[in-house]
PDB file of C-alpha atoms in Angstrom:
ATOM      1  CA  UNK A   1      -6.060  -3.675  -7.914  1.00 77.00           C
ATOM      2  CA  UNK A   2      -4.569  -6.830  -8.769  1.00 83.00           C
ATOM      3  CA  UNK A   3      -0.755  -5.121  -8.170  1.00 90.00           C
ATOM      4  CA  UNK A   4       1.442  -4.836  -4.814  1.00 90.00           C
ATOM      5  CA  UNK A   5      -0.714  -1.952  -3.536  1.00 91.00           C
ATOM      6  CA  UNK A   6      -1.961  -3.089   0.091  1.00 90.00           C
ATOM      7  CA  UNK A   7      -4.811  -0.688  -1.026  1.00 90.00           C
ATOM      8  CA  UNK A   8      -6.427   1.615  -3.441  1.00 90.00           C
ATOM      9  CA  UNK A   9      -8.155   4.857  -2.564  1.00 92.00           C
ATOM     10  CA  UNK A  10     -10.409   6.357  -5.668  1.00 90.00           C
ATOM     11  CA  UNK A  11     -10.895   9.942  -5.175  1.00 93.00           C
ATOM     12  CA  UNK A  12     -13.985  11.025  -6.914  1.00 90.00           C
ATOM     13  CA  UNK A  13     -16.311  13.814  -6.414  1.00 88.00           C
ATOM     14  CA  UNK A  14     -19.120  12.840  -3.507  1.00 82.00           C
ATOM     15  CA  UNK A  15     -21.766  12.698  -6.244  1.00 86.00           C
ATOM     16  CA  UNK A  16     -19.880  10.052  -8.690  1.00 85.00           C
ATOM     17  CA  UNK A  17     -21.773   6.650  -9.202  1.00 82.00           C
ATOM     18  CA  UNK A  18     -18.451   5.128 -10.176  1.00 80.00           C
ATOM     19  CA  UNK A  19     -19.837   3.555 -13.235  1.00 81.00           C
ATOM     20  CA  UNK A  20     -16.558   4.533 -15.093  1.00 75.00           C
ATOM     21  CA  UNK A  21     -15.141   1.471 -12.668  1.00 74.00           C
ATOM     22  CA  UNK A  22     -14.960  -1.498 -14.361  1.00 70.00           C
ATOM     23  CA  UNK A  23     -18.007  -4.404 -13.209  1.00 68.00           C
ATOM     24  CA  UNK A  24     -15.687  -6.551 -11.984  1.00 63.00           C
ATOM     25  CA  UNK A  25     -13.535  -4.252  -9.727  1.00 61.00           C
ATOM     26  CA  UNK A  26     -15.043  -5.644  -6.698  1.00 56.00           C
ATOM     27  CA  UNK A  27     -14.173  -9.161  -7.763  1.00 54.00           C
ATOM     28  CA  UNK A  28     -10.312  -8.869  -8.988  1.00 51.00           C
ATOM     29  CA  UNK A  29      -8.615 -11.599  -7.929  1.00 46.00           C
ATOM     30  CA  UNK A  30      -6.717 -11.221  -4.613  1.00 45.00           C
ATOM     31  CA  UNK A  31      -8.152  -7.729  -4.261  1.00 48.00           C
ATOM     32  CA  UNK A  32     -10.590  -8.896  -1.394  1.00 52.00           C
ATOM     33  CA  UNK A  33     -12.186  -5.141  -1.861  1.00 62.00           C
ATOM     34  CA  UNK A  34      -8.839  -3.671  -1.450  1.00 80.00           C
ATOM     35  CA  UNK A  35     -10.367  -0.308  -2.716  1.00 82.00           C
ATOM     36  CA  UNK A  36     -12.570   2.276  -1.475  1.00 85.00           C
ATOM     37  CA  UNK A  37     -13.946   5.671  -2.488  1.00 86.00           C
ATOM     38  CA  UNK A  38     -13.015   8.616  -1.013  1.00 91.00           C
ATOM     39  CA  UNK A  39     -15.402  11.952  -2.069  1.00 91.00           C
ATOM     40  CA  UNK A  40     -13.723  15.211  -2.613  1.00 93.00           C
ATOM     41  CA  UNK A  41     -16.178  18.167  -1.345  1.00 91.00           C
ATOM     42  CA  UNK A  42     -13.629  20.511  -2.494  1.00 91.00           C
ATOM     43  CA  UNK A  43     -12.556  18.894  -5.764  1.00 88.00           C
ATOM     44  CA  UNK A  44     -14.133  22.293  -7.894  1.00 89.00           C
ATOM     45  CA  UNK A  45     -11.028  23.776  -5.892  1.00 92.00           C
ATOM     46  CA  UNK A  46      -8.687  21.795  -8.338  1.00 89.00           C
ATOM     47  CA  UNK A  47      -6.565  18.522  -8.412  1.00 89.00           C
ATOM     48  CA  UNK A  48      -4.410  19.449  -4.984  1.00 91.00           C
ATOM     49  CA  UNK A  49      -7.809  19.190  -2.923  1.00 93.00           C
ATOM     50  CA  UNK A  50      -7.927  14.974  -4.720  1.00 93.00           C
ATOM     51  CA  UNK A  51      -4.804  14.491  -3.835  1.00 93.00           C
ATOM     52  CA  UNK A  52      -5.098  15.622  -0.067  1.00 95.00           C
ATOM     53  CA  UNK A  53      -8.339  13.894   0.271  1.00 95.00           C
ATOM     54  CA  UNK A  54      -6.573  10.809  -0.628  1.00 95.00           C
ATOM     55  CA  UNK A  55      -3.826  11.587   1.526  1.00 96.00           C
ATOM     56  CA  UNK A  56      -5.960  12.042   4.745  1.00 96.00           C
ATOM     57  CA  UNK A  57      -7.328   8.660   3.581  1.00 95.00           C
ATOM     58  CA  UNK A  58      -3.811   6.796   3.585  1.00 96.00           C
ATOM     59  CA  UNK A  59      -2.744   8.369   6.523  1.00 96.00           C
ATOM     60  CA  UNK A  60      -5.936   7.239   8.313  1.00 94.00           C
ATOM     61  CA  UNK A  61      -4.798   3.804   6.925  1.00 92.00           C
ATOM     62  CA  UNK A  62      -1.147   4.261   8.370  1.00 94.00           C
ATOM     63  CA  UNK A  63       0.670   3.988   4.730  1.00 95.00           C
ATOM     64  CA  UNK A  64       4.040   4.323   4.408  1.00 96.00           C
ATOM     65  CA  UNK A  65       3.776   5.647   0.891  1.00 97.00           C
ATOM     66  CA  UNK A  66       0.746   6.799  -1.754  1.00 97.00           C
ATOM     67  CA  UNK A  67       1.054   6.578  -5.572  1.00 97.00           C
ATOM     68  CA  UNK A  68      -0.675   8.603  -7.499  1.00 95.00           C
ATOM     69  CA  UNK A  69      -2.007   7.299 -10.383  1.00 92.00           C
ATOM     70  CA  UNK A  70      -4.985   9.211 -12.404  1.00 89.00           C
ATOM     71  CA  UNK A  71      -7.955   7.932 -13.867  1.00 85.00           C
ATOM     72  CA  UNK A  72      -7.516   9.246 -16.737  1.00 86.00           C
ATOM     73  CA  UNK A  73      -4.529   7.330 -17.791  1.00 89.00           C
ATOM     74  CA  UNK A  74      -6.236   4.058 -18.980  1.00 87.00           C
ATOM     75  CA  UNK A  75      -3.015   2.225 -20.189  1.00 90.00           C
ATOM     76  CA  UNK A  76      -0.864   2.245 -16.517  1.00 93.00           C
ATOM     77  CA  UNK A  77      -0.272  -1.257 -16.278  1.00 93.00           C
ATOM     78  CA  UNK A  78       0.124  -3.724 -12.939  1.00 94.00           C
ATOM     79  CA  UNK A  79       3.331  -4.407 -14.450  1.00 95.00           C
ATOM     80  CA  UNK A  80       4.462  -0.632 -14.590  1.00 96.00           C
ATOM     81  CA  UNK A  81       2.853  -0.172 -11.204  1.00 96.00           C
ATOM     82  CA  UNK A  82       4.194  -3.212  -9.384  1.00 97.00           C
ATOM     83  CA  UNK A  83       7.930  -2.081 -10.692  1.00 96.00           C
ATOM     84  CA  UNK A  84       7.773   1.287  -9.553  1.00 97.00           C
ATOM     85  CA  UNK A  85       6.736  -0.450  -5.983  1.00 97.00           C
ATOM     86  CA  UNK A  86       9.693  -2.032  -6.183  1.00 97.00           C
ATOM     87  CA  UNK A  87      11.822   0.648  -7.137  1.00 96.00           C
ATOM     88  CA  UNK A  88      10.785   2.558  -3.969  1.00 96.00           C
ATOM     89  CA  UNK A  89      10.875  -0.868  -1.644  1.00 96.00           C
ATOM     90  CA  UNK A  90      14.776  -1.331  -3.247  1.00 96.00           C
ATOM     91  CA  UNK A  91      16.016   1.884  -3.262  1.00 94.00           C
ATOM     92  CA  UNK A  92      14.697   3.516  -0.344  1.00 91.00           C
ATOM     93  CA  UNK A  93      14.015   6.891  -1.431  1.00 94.00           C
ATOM     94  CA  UNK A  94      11.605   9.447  -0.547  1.00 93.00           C
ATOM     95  CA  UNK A  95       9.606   8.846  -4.375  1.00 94.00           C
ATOM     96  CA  UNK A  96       9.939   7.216  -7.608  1.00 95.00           C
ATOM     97  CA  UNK A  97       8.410   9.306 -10.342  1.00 94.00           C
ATOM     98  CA  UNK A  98       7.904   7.379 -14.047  1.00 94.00           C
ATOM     99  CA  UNK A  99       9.135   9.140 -16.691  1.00 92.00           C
ATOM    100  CA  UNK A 100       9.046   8.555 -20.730  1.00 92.00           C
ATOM    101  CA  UNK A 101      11.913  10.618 -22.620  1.00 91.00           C
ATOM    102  CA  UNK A 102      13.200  11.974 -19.838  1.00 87.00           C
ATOM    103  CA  UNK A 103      10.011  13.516 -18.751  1.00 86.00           C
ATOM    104  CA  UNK A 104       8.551  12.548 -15.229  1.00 87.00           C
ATOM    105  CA  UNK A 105       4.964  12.090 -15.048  1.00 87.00           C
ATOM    106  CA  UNK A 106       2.500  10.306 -13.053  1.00 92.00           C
ATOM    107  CA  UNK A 107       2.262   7.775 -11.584  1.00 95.00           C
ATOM    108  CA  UNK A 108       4.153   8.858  -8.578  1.00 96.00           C
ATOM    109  CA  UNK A 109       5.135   7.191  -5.549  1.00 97.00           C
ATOM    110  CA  UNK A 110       5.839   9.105  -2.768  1.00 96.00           C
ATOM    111  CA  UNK A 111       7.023   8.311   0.616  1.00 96.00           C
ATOM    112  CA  UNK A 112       5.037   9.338   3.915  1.00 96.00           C
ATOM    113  CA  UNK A 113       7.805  12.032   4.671  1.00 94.00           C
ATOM    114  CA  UNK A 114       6.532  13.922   1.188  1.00 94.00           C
ATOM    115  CA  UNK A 115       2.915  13.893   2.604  1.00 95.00           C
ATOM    116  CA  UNK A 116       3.601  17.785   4.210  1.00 95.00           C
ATOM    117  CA  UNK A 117       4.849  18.977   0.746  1.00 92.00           C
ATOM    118  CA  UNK A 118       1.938  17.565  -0.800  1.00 94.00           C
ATOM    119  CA  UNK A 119      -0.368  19.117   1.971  1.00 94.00           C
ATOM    120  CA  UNK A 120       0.694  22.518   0.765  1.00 93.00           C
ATOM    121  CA  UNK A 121      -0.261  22.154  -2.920  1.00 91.00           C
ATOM    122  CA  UNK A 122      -2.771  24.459  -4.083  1.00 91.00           C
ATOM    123  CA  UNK A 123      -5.434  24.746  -6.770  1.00 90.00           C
ATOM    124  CA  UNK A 124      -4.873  23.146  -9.522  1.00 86.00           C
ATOM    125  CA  UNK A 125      -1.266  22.819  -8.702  1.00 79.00           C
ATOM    126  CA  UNK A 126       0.346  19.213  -8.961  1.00 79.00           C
ATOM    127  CA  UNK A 127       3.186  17.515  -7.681  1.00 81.00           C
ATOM    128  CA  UNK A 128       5.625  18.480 -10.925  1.00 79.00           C
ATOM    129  CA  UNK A 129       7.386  21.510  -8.534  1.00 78.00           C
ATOM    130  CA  UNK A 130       8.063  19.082  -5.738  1.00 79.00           C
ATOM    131  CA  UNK A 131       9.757  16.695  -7.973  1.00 78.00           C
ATOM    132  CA  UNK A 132      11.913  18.966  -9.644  1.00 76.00           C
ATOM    133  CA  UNK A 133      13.481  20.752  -6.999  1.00 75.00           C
ATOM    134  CA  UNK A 134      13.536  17.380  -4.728  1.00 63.00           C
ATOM    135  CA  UNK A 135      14.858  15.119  -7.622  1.00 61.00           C
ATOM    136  CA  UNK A 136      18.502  14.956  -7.412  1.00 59.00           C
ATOM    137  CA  UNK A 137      19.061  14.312  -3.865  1.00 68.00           C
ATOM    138  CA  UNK A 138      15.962  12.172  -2.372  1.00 85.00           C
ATOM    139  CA  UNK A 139      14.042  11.130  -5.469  1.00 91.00           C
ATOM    140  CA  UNK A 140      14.686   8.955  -8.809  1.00 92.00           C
ATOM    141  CA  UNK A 141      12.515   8.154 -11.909  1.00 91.00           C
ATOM    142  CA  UNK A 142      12.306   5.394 -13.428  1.00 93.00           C
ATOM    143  CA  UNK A 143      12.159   5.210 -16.951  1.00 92.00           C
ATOM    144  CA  UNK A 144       9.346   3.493 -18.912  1.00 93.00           C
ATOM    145  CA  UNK A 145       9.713   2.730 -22.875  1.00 91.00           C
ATOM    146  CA  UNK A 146       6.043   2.699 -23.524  1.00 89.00           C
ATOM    147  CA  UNK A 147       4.552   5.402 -23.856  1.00 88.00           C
ATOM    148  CA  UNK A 148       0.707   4.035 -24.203  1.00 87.00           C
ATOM    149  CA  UNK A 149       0.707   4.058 -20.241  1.00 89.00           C
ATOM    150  CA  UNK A 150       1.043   7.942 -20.427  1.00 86.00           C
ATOM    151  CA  UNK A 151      -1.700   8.529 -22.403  1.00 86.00           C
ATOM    152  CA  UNK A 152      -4.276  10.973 -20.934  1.00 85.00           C
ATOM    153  CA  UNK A 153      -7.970  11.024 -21.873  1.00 86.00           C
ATOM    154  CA  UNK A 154      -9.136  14.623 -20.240  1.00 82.00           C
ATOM    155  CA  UNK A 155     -11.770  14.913 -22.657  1.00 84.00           C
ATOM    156  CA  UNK A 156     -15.033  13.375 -24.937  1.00 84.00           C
ATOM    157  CA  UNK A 157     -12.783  14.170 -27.803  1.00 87.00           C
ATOM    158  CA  UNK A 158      -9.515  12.865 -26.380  1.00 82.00           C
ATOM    159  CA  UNK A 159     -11.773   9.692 -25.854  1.00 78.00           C
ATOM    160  CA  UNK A 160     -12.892   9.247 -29.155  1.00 82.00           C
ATOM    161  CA  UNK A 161      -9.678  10.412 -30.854  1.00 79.00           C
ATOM    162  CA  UNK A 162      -7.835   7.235 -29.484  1.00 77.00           C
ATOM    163  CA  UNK A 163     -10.581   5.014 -30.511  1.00 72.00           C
ATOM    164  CA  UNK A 164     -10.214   6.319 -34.176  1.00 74.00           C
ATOM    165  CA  UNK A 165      -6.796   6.058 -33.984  1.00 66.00           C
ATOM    166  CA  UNK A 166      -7.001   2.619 -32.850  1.00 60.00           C
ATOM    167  CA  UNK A 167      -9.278   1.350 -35.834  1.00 58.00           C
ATOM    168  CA  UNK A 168      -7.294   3.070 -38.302  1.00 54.00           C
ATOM    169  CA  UNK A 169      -3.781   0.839 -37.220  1.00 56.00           C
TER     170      UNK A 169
END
């Protein structure tokens, strides 16, 4: 909240408290509540149905361009967020994917003229088909060295894993 997002939108199902947020969200400097939850009725329908809820959202809002970040990924920094802003603001194309050994992975930016694309995702179905066959000619990644900010906690286990490994360093 504290990057060069004008605004976040948290997609969450409509019966999450939020407490995964951390206390002082509402209070990050500069932020001025620049976030707000969106609920996702449909999210049992898989992660497509999050991402168009939050799409409707930033449309409402008039964006230019989302990026999708997930809350699972605990280590995607301001610093990794802010430069793929950048990227996109510099280079003018339709999204700017990060990507860690040549893999692309979220977080995504994507530009308001991917927003149909997205709209047609279905299921559990994410955005990894739209960036491979749009990549060459209207897309770029940008590549990120560490590879802590890709890190994805799905899971109780995945949680405690990383804690573990932590402690034993």
């Amino acid at each position: 909240m504290a990057s060069l997002l004008d605004g976040v939108i948290i997609v969450a199902q409509a019966e999450d408290s939020l407490d995964w947020l951390p206390a002082s969200a509402p209070d990050i400097p500069h932020s001025g509540k620049k976030w707000i939850h969106v609920p996702c009725e449909a999210a049992h329908l898989g992660m497509s149905e999050s991402l168009k809820s939050g799409l409707l959202a930033a449309q409402s809002r008039r964006a230019d361009a989302v990026l999708v970040l997930l809350a699972d990924q605990p280590f995607v920094t301001t610093e990794m967020i802010d430069y793929i802003v950048s990227a996109y603001l510099h280079e003018k194309k339709t999204f700017v994917a990060a990507r860690h050994k040549g893999i692309s992975r979220p977080p995504v930016l994507f530009d308001a003229c991917m927003f149909p694309e997205l709209y047609r995702l279905q299921g559990d179905e994410g955005a990894r088909r739209i960036l491979q066959s749009n990549k060459r000619e209207r897309g770029m990644a940008v590549e990120w060295q560490d590879k802590r900010c890709f890190i994805d906690i799905d899971t109780q286990n995945d949680y405690e894993r990383l804690f573990s490994e932590k402690e034993h360093r």
